[in-house]
Coordinates of C-alpha atoms and ligand atoms in Angstrom, one line a residue:
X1289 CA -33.5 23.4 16.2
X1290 CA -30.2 21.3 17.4
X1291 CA -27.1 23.3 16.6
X1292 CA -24.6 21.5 14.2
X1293 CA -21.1 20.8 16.5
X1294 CA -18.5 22.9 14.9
X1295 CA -16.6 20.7 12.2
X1296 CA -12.2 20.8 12.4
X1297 CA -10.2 19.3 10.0
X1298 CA -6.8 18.5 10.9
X1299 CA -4.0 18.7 8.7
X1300 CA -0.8 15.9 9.4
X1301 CA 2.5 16.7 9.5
X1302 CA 4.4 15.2 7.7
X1303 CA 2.4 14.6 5.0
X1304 CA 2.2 13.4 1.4
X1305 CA 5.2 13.0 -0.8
X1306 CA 8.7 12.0 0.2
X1307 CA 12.0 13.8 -1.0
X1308 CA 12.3 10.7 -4.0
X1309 CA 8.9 11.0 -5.2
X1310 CA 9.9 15.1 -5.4
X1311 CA 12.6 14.0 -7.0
X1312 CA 11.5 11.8 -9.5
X1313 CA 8.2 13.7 -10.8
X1314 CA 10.2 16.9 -11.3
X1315 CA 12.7 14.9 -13.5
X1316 CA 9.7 13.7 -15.8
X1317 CA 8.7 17.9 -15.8
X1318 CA 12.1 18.6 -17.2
X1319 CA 12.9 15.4 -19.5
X1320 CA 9.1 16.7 -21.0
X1321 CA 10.8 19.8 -21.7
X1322 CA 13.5 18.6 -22.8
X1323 CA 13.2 15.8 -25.5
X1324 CA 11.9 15.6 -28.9
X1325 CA 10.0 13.0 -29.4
X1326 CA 7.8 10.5 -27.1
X1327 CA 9.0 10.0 -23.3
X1328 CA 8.9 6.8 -22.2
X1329 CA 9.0 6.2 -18.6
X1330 CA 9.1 2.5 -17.1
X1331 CA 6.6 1.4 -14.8
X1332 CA 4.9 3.9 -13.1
X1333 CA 6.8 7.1 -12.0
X1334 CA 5.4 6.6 -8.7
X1335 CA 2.7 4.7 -7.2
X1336 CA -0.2 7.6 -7.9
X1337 CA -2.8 7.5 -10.3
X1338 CA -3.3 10.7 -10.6
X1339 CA 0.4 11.9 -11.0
X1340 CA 0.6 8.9 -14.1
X1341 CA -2.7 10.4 -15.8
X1342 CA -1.2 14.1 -15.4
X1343 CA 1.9 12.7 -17.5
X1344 CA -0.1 10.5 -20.1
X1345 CA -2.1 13.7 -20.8
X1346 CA 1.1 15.5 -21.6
X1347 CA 2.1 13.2 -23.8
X1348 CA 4.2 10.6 -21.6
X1349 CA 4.4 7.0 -22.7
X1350 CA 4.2 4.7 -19.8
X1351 CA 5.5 0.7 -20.3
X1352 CA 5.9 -2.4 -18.4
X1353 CA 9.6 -3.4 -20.4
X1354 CA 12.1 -2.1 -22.1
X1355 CA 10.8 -4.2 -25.2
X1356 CA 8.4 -1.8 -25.6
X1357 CA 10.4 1.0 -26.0
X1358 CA 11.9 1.8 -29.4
X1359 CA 15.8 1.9 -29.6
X1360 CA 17.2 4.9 -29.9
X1361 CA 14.4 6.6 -27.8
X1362 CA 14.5 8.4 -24.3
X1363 CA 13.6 6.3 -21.1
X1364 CA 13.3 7.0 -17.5
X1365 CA 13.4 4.5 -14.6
X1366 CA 10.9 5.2 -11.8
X1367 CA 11.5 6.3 -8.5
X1368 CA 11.5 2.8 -7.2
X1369 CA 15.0 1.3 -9.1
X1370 CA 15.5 -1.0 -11.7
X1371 CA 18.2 -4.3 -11.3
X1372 CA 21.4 -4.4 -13.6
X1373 CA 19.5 -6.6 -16.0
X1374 CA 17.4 -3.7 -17.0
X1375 CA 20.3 -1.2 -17.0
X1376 CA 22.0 -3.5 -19.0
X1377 CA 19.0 -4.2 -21.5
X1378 CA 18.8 -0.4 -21.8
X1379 CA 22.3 0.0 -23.0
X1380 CA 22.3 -3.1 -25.3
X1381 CA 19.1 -1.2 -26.9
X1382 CA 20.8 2.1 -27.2
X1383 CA 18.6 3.6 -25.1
X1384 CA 18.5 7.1 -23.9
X1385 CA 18.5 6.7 -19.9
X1386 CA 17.7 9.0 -17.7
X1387 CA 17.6 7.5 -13.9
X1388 CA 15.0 8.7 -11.3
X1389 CA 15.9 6.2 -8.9
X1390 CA 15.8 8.1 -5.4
X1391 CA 19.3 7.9 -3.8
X1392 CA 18.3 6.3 -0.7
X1393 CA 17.0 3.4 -3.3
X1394 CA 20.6 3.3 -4.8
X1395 CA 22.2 3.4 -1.8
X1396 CA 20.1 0.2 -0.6
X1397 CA 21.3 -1.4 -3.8
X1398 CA 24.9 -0.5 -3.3
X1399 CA 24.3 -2.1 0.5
X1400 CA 23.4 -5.7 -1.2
X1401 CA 26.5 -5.2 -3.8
X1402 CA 29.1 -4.6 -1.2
X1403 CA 27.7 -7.2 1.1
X1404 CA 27.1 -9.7 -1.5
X1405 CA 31.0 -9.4 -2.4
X1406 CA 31.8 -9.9 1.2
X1407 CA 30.5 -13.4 0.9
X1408 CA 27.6 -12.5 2.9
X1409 CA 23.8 -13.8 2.3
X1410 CA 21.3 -10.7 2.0
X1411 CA 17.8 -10.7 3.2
X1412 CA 15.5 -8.2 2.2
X1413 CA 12.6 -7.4 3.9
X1414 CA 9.8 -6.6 1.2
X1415 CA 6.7 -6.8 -0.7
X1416 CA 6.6 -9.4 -3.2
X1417 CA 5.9 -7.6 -6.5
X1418 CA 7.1 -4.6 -5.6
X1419 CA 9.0 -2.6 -8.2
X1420 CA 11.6 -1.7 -5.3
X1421 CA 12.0 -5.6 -4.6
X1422 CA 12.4 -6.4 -8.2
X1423 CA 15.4 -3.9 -8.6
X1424 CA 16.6 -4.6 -5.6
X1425 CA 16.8 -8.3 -5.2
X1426 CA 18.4 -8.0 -9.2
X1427 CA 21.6 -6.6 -7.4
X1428 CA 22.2 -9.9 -6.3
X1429 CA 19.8 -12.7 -7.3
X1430 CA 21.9 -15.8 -6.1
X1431 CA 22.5 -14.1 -2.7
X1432 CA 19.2 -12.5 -1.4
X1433 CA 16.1 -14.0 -0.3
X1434 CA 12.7 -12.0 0.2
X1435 CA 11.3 -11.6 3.9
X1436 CA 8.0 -11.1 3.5
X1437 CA 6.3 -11.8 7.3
X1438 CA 7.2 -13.0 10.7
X1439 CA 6.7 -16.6 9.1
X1440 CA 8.9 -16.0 7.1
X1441 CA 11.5 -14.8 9.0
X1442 CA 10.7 -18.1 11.4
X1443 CA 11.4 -20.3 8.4
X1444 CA 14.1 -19.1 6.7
X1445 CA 17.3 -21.6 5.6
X1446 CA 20.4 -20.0 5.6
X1447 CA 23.5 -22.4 6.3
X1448 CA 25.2 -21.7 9.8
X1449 CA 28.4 -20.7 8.8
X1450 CA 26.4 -17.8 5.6
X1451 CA 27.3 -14.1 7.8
X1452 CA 24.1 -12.3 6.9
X1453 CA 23.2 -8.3 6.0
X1454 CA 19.5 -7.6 6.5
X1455 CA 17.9 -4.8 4.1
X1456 CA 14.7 -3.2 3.7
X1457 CA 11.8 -2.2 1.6
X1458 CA 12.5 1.7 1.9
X1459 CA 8.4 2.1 1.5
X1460 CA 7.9 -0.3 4.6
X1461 CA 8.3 1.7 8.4
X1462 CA 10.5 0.6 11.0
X1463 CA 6.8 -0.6 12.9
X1464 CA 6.0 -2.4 9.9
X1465 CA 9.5 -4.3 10.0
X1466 CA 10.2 -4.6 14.0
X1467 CA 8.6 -7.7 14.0
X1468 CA 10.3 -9.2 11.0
X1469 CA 13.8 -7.8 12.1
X1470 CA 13.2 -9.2 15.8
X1471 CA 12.7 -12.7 14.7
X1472 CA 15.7 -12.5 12.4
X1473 CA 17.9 -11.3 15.4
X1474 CA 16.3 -14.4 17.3
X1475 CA 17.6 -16.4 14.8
X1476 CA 20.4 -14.9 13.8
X1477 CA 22.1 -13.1 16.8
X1478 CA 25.5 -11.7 14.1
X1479 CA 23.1 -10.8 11.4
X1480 CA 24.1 -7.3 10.0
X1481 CA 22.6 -4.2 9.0
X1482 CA 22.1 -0.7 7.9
X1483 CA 23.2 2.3 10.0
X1484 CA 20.0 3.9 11.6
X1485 CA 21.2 7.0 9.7
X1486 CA 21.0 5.0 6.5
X1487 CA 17.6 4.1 6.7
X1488 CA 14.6 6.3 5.1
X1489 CA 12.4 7.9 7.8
X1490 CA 9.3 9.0 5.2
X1491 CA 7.0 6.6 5.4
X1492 CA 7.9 6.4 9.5
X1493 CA 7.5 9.6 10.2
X1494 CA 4.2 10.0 8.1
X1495 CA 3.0 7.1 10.5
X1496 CA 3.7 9.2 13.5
X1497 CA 1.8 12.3 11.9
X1498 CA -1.3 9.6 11.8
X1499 CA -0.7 8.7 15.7
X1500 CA -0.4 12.3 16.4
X1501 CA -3.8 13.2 15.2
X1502 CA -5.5 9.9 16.6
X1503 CA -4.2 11.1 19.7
X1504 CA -5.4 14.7 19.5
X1505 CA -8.7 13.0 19.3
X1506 CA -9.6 12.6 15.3
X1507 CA -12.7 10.6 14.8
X1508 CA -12.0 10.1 11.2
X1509 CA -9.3 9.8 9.3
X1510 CA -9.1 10.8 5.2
X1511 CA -6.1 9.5 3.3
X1512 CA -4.8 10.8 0.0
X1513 CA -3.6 8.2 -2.3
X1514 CA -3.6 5.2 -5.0
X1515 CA -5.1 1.9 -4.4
X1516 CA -1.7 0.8 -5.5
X1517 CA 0.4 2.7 -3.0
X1518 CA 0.8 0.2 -0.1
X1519 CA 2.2 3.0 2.0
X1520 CA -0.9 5.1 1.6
X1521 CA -2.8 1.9 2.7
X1522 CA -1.2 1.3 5.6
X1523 CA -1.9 5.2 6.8
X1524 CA -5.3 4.4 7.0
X1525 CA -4.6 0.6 9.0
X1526 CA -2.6 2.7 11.5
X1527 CA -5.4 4.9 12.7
X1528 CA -8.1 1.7 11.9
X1529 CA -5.9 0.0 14.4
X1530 CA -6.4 3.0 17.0
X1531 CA -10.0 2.7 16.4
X1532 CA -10.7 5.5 14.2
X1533 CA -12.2 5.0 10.9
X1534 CA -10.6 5.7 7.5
X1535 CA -10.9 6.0 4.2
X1536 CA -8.2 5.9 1.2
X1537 CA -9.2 8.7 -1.8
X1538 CA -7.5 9.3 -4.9
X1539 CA -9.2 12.3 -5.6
X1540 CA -12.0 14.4 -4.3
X1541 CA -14.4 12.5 -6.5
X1542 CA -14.0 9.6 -4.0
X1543 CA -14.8 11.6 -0.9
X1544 CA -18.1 9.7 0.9
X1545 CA -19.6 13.3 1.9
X1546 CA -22.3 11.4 3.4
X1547 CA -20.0 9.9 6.2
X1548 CA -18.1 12.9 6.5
X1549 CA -20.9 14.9 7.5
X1550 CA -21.8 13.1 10.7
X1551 CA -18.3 13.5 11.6
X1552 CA -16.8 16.3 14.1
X1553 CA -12.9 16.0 14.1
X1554 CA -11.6 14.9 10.9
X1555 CA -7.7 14.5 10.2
X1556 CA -6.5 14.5 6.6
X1557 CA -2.9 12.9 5.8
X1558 CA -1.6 12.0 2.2
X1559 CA 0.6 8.9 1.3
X1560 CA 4.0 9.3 0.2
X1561 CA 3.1 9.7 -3.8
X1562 CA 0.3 11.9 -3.5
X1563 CA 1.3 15.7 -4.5
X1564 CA 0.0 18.5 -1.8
X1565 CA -2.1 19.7 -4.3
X1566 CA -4.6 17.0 -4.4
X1567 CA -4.4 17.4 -0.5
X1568 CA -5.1 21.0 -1.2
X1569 CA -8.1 20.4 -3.4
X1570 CA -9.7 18.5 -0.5
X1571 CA -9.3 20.9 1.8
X1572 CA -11.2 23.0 -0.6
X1573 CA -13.7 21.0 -1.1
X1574 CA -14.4 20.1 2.3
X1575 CA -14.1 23.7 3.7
X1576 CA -16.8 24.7 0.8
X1577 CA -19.1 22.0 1.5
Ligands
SF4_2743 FE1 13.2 7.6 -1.4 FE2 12.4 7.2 1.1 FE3 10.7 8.1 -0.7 FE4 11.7 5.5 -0.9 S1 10.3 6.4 0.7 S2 11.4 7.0 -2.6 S3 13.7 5.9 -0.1 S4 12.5 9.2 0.1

């Protein structure tokens, strides 16, 4: 009888969710705790399925608008950021806010306020779509244009004499962007932007903990996270890109036991919505199978 290599799983570091996804599920916890009647919480919380079914089951109503939202009633803006029009909309409608906005998210809005009232055109650097870009291009719709590719960035028309303050997407890494921001600096040698120390690392360094496991030799890769979280997605490109396989799971449901069986060294990293304890059931799971 052939003996059965020994199977390792290896764990990434860091993994999983980012201080404003932390941030932004425990205010939901308390604001359940807290208020009487429905919570409503605009768009989802954050970009996990499994988080958003957790709070529908405990009674959280989740909505597209503000329109659907009664006045009077208690609201709270995703992790992601919501332009002034909403804020304002809020207000108009009496509406009890309660902002979950992660602070690196406000501070990239206040970075397209203050530049804006320097005169100076904003590009952002984004998904189109994006919750993030919506709120964040609403800072300033008549002075930022949406970067979404090298293209992009190639054909962009911005008079000569417009100064211009680059921002970005703080779900995208710096890899993602290089090639976006490199162009621009072709283009635009005096084009400003945020201090390194300004910029959010998560999604960065989660992309290193991917590289560091392709290089220790993984020959699979599992990811932890919503179809809908492009971060997550891009977890699994990074080690595709390296040659290793990969596979995006929202739960352990989704786990393809079948390929995991023929493999030897498997890594398992989780984007930055997914909650350590779906990572947790996993390892569970895989360790009992
Ligand atoms: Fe905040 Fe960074 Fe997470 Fe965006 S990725 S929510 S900026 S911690």
């Amino acid at each position: 009888m052939t003996e059965q290599p020994q199977k390792t799983l290896h764990l990434a570091s860091p993994r999983g969710v980012c201080a404003g996804v932390e941030r932004a599920i425990a205010i939901v916890d308390q604001m359940l705790e807290r208020v009487e009647g429905p919570l409503y919480v605009r768009k989802e919380i954050v970009h996990n399925q499994a988080v958003v079914q957790d709070f529908r089951s405990r009674g959280v109503i989740f909505v597209d608008e503000l329109d659907e939202v009664p006045s009077g009633a208690s609201v709270v803006f995703s992790a992601h950021g919501v332009s002034p029009a909403v804020r304002d909309e809020a207000n108009r409608r009496d509406l009890r806010v309660v902002d979950a906005t992660c602070p690196l998210v406000t501070k990239v809005h206040k970075q397209v306020v203050n530049n804006a009232d320097k005169g100076r055109h904003i590009v952002l650097i984004g998904h189109e779509g994006h919750d993030e870009v919506e709120g964040t291009m609403g800072e300033a719709p008549d002075h930022i244009t949406l970067v979404t590719s090298e293209a992009d960035a190639a054909s962009l028309d911005i008079p000569d004499d417009r100064d211009v303050y680059h921002v970005t997407q703080t779900t995208l890494s710096v890899d993602e962007t290089r090639g976006i921001v490199e162009e621009l600096e072709r283009r635009l040698p005096d084009m400003k932007g945020p201090a390194k120390s300004d910029i959010c690392y998560a999604t960065q360094n989660r992309q290193d903990g991917v590289k560091e496991m392709v290089a220790r030799g993984i020959d699979h890769l599992v990811v932890v996270g919503s179809s809908n979280s492009s971060n997550s997605k891009r977890l699994c490109e990074v080690a595709e890109k390296a040659g290793v396989s990969a596979n995006l799971v929202g739960s352990i449901d989704e786990l393809d036991m079948n390929e995991l069986c023929q493999k030897v060294n498997i890594g398992l990293t989780a984007g930055a919505s997914a909650p350590e304890h779906l990572v947790q059931g996993i390892v569970e799971h895989l360790r009992d199978a």
